[in-house]
PDB file of N, CA and C and ligand atoms in Angstrom:
ATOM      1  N   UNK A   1     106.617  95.769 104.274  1.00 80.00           N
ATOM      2  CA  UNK A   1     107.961  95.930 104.807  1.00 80.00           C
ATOM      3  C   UNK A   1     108.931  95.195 103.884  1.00 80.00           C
ATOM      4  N   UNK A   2     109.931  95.784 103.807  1.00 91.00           N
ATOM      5  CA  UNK A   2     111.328  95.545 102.787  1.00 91.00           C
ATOM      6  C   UNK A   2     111.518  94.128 103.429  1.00 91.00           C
ATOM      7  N   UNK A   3     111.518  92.734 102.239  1.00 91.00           N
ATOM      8  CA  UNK A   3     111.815  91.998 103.304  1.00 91.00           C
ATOM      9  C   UNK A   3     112.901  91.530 103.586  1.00 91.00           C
ATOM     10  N   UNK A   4     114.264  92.135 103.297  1.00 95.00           N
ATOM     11  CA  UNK A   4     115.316  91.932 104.618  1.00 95.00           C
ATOM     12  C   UNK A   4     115.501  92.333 105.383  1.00 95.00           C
ATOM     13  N   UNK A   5     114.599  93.750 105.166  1.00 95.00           N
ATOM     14  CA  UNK A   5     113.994  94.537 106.801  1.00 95.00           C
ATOM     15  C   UNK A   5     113.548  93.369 107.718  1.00 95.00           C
ATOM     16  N   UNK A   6     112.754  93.076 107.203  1.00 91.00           N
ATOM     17  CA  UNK A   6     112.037  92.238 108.327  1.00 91.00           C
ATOM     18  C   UNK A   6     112.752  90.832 108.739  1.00 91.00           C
ATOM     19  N   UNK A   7     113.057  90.247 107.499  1.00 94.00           N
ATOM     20  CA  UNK A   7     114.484  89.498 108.223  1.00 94.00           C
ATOM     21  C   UNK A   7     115.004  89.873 109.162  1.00 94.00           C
ATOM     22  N   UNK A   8     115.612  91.135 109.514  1.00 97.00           N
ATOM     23  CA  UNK A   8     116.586  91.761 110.517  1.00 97.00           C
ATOM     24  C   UNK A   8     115.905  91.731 112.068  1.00 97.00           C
ATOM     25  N   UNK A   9     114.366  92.378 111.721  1.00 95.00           N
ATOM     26  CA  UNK A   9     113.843  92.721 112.388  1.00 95.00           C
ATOM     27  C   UNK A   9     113.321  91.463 113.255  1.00 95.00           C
ATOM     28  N   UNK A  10     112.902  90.351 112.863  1.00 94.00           N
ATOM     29  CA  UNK A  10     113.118  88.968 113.419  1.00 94.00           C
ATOM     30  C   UNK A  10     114.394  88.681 113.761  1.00 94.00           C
ATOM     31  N   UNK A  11     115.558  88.573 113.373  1.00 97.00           N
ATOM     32  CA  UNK A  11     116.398  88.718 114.055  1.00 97.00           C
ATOM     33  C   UNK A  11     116.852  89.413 115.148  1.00 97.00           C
ATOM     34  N   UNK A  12     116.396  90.776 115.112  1.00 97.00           N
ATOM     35  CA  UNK A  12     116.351  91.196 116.505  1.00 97.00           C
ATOM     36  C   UNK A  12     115.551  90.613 117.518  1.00 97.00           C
ATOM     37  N   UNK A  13     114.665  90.809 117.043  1.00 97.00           N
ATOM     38  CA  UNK A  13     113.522  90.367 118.022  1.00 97.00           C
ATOM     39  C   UNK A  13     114.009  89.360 119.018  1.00 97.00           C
ATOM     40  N   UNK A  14     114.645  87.509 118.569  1.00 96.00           N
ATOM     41  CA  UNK A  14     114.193  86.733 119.060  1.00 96.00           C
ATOM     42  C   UNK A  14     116.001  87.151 119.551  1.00 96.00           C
ATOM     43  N   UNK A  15     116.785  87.438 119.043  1.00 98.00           N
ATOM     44  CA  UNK A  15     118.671  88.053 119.879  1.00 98.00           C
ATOM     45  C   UNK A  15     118.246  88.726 121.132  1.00 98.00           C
ATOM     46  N   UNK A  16     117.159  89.340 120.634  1.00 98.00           N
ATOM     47  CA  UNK A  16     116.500  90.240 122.567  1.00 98.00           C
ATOM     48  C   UNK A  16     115.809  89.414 123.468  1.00 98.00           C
ATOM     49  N   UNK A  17     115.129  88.264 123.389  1.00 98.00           N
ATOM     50  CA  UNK A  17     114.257  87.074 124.029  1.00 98.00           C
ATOM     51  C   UNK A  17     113.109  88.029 123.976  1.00 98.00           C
ATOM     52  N   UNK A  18     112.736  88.539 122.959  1.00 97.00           N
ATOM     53  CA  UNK A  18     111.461  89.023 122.412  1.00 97.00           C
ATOM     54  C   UNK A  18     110.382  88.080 121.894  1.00 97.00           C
ATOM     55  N   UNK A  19     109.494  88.647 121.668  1.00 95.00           N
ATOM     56  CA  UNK A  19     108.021  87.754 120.920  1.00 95.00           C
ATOM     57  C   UNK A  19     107.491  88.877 120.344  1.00 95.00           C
ATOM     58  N   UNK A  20     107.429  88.939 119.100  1.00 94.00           N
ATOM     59  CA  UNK A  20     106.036  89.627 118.144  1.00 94.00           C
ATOM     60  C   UNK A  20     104.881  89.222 118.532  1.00 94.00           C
ATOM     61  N   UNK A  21     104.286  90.009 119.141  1.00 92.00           N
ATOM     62  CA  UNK A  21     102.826  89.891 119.492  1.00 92.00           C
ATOM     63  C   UNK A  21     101.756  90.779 118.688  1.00 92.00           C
ATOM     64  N   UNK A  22     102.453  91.864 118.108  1.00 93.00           N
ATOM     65  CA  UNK A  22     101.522  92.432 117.098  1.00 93.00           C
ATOM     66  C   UNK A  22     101.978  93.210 116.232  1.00 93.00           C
ATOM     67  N   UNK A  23     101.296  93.870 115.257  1.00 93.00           N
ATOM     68  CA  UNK A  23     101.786  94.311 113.813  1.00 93.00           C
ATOM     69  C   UNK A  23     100.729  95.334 113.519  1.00 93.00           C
ATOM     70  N   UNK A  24     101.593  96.643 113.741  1.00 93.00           N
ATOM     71  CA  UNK A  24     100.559  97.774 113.451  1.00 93.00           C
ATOM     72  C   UNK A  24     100.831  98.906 112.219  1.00 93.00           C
ATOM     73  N   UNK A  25      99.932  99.134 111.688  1.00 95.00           N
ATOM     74  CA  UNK A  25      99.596 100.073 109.768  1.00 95.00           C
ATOM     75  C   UNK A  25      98.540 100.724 110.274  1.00 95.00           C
ATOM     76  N   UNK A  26      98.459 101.853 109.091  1.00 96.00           N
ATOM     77  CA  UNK A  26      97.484 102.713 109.523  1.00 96.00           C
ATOM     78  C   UNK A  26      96.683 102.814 108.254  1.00 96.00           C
ATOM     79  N   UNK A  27      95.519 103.161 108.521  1.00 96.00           N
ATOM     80  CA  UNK A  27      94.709 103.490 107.237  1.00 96.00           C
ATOM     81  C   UNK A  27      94.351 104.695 107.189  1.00 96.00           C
ATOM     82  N   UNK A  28      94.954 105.790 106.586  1.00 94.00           N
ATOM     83  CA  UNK A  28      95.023 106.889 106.480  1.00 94.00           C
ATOM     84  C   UNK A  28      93.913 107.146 105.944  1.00 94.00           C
ATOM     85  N   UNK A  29      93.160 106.476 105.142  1.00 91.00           N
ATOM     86  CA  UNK A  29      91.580 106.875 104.728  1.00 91.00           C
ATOM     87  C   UNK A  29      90.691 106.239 104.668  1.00 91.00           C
ATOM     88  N   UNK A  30      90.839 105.357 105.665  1.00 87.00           N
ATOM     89  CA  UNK A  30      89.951 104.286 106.450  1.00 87.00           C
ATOM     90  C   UNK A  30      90.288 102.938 104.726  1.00 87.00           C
ATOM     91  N   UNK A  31      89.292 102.091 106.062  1.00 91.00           N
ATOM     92  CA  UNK A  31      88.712 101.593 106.894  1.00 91.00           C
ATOM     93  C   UNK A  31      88.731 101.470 108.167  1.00 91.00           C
ATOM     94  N   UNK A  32      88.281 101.546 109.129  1.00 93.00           N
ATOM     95  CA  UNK A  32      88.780 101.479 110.226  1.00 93.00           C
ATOM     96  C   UNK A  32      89.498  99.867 110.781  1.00 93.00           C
ATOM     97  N   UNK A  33      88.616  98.860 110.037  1.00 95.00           N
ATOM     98  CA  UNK A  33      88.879  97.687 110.150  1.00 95.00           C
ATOM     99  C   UNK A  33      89.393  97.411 109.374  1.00 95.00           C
ATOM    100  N   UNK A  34      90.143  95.244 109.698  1.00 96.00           N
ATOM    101  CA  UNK A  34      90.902  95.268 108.384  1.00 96.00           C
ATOM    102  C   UNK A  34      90.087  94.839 107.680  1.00 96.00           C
ATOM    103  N   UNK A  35      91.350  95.282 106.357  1.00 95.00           N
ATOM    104  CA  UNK A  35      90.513  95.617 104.733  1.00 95.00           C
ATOM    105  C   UNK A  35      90.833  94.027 104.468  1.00 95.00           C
ATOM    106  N   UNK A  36      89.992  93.611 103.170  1.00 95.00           N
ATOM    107  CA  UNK A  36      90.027  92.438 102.524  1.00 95.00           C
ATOM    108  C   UNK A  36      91.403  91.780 102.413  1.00 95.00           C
ATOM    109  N   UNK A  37      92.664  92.629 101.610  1.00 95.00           N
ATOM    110  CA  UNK A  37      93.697  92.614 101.276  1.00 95.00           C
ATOM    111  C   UNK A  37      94.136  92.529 103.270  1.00 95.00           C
ATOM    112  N   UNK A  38      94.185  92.984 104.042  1.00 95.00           N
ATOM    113  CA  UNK A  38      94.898  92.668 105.084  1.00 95.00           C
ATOM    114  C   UNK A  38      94.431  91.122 105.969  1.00 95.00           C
ATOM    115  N   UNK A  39      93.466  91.125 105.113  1.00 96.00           N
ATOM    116  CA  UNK A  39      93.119  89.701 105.891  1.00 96.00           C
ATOM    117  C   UNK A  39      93.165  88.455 105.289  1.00 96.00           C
ATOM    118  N   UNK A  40      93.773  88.795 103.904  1.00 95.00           N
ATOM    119  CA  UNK A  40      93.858  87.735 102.839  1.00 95.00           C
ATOM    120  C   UNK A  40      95.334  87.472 102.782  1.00 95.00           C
ATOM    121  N   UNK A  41      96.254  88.748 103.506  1.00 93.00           N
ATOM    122  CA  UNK A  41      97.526  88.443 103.850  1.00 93.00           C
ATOM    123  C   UNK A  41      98.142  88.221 104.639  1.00 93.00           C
ATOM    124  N   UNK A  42      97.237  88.180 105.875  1.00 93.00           N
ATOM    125  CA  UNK A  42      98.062  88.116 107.085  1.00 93.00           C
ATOM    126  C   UNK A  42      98.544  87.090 107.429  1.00 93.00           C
ATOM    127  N   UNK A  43     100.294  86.980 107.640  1.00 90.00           N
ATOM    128  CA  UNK A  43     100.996  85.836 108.026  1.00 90.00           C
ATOM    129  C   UNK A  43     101.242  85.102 109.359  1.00 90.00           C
ATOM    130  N   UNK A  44     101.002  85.912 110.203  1.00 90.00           N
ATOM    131  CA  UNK A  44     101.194  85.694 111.460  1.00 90.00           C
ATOM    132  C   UNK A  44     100.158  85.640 112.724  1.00 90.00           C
ATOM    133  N   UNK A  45     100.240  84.652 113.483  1.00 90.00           N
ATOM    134  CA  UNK A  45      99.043  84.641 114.733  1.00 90.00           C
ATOM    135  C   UNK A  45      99.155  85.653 115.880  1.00 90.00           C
ATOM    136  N   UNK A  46      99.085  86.928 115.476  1.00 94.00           N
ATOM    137  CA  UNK A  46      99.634  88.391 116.645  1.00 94.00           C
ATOM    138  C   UNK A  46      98.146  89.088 116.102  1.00 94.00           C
ATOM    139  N   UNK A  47      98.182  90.009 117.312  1.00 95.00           N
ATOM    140  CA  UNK A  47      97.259  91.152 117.289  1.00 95.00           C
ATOM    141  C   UNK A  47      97.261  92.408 115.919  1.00 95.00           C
ATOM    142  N   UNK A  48      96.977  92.667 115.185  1.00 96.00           N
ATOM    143  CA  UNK A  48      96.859  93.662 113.878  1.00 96.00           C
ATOM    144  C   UNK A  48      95.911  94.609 114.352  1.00 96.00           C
ATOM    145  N   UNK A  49      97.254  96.031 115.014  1.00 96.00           N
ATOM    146  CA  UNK A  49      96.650  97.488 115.421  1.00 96.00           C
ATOM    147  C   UNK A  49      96.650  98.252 113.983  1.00 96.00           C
ATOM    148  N   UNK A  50      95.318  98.386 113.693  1.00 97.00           N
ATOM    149  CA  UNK A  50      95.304  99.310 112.582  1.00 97.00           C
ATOM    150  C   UNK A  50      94.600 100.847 113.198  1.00 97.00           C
ATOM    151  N   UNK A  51      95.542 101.869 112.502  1.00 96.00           N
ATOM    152  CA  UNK A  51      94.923 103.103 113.323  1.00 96.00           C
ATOM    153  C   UNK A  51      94.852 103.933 111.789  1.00 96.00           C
ATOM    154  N   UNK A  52      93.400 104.596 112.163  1.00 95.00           N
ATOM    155  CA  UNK A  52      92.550 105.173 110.901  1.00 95.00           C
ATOM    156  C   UNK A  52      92.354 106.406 111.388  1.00 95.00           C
ATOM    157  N   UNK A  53      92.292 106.962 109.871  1.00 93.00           N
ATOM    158  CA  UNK A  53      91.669 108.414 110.193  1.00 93.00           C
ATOM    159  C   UNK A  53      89.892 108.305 109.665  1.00 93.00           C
ATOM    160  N   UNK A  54      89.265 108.951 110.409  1.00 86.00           N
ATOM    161  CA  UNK A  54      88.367 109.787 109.446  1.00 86.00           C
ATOM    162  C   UNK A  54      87.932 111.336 110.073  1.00 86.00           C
ATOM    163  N   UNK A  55      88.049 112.509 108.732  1.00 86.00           N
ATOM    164  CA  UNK A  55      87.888 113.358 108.954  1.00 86.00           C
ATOM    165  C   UNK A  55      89.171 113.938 109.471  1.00 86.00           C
ATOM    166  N   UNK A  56      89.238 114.432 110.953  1.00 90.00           N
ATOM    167  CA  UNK A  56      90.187 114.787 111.266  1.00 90.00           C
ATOM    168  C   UNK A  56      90.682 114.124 112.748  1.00 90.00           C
ATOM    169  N   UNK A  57      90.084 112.934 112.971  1.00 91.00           N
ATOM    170  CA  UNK A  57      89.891 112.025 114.302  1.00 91.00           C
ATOM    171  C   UNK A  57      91.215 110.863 113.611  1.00 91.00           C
ATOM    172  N   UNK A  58      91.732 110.299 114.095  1.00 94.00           N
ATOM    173  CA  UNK A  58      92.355 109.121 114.317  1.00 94.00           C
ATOM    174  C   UNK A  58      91.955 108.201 114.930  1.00 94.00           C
ATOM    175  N   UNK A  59      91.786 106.976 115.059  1.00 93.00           N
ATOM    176  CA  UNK A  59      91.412 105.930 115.992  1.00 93.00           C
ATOM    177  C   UNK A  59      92.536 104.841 115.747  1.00 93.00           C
ATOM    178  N   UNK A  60      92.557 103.951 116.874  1.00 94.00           N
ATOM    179  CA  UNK A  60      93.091 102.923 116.944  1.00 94.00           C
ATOM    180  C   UNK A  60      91.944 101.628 117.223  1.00 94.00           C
ATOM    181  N   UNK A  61      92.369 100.637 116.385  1.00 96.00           N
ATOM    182  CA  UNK A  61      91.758  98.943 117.037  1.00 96.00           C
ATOM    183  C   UNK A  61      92.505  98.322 116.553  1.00 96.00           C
ATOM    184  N   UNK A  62      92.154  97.026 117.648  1.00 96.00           N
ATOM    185  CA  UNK A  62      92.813  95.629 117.151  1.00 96.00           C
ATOM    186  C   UNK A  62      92.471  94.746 116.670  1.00 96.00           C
ATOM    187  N   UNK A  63      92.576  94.086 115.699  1.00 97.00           N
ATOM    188  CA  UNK A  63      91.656  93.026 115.643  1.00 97.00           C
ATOM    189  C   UNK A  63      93.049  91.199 115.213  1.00 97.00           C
ATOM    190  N   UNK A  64      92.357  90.515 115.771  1.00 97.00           N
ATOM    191  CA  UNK A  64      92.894  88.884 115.097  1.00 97.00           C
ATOM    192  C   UNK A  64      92.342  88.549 114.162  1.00 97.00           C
ATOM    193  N   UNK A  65      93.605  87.954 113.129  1.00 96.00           N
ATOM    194  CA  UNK A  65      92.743  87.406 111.774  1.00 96.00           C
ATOM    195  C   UNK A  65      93.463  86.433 111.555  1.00 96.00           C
ATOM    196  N   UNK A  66      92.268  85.191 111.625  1.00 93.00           N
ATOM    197  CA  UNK A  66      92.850  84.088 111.201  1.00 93.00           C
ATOM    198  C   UNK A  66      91.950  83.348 110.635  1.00 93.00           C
ATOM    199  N   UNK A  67      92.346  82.498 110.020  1.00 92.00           N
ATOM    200  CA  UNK A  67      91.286  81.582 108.786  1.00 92.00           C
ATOM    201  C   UNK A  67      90.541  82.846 108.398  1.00 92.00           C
ATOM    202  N   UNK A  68      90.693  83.607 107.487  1.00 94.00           N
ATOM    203  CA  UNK A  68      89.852  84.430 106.643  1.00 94.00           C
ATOM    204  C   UNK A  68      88.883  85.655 107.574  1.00 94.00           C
ATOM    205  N   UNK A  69      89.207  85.215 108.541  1.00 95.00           N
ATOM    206  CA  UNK A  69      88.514  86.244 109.107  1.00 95.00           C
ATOM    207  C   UNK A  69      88.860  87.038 110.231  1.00 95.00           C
ATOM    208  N   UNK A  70      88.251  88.297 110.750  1.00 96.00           N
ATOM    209  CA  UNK A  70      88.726  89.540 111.317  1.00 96.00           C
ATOM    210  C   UNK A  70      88.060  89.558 112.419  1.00 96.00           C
ATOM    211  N   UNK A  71      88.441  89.463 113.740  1.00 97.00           N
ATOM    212  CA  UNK A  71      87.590  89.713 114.784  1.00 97.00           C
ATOM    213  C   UNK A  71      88.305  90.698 115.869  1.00 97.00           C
ATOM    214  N   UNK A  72      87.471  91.821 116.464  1.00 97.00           N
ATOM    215  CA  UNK A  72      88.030  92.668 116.771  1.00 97.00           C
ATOM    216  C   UNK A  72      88.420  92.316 118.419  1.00 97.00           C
ATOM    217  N   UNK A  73      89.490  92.949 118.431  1.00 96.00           N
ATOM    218  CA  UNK A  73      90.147  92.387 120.579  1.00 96.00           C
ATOM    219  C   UNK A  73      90.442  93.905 120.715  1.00 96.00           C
ATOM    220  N   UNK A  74      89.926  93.795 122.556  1.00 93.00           N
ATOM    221  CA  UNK A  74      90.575  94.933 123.244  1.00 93.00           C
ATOM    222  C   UNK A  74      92.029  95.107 123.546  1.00 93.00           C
ATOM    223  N   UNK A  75      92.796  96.421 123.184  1.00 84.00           N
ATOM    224  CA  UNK A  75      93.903  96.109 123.895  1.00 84.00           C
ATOM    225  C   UNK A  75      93.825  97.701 124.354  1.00 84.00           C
ATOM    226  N   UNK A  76      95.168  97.514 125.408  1.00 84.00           N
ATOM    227  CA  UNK A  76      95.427  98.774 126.179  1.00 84.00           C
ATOM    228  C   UNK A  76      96.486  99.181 126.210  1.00 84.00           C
ATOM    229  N   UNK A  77      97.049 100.394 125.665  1.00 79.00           N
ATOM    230  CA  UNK A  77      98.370 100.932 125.456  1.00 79.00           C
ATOM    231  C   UNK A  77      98.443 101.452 126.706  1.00 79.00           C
ATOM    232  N   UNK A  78     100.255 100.721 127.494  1.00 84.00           N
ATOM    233  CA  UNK A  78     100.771 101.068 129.035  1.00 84.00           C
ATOM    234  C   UNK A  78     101.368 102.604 128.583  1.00 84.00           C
ATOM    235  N   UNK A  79     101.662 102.896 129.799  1.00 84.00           N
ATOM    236  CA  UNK A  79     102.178 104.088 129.601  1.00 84.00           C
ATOM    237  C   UNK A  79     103.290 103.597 129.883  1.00 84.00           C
TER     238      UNK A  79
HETATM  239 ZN1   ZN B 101      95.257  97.481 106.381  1.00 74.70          ZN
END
């Protein structure tokens, strides 16, 4: 993300009495999990929805990554 995008976008956030709780990318040709590079960058202590293809299926998961590593959490999209 552009980062005065995301400047802004923190700025919104916390002007709304919001909380970032998670941060979602897709891996258009997998992995389904995160990749090395997403876990060697991740800045923030929130949920990371990565949604993958393979074939012609999509999936969604979540996983937390912190100290170097990736562990996968349930979550449930409300309607
Ligand atoms: Zn990724």
């Amino acid at each position: 993300m552009n980062p005065y995008e995301q400047l802004k976008a923190f700025d919104w956030i916390e002007s709304n009495g919001l909380e970032l709780i998670g941060i979602f990318h897709s891996h258009p040709a997998g992995p389904e999990t995160a990749s090395v590079p997403d876990i060697a960058e991740a800045a923030y202590a929130v949920a990371h929805v990565i949604v993958s293809r393979t074939g012609a299926n999509w999936k969604a998961r979540g996983f937390w990554i912190q100290n170097g590593k990736s562990i996968e959490v349930a979550f449930k999209i409300a309607e």
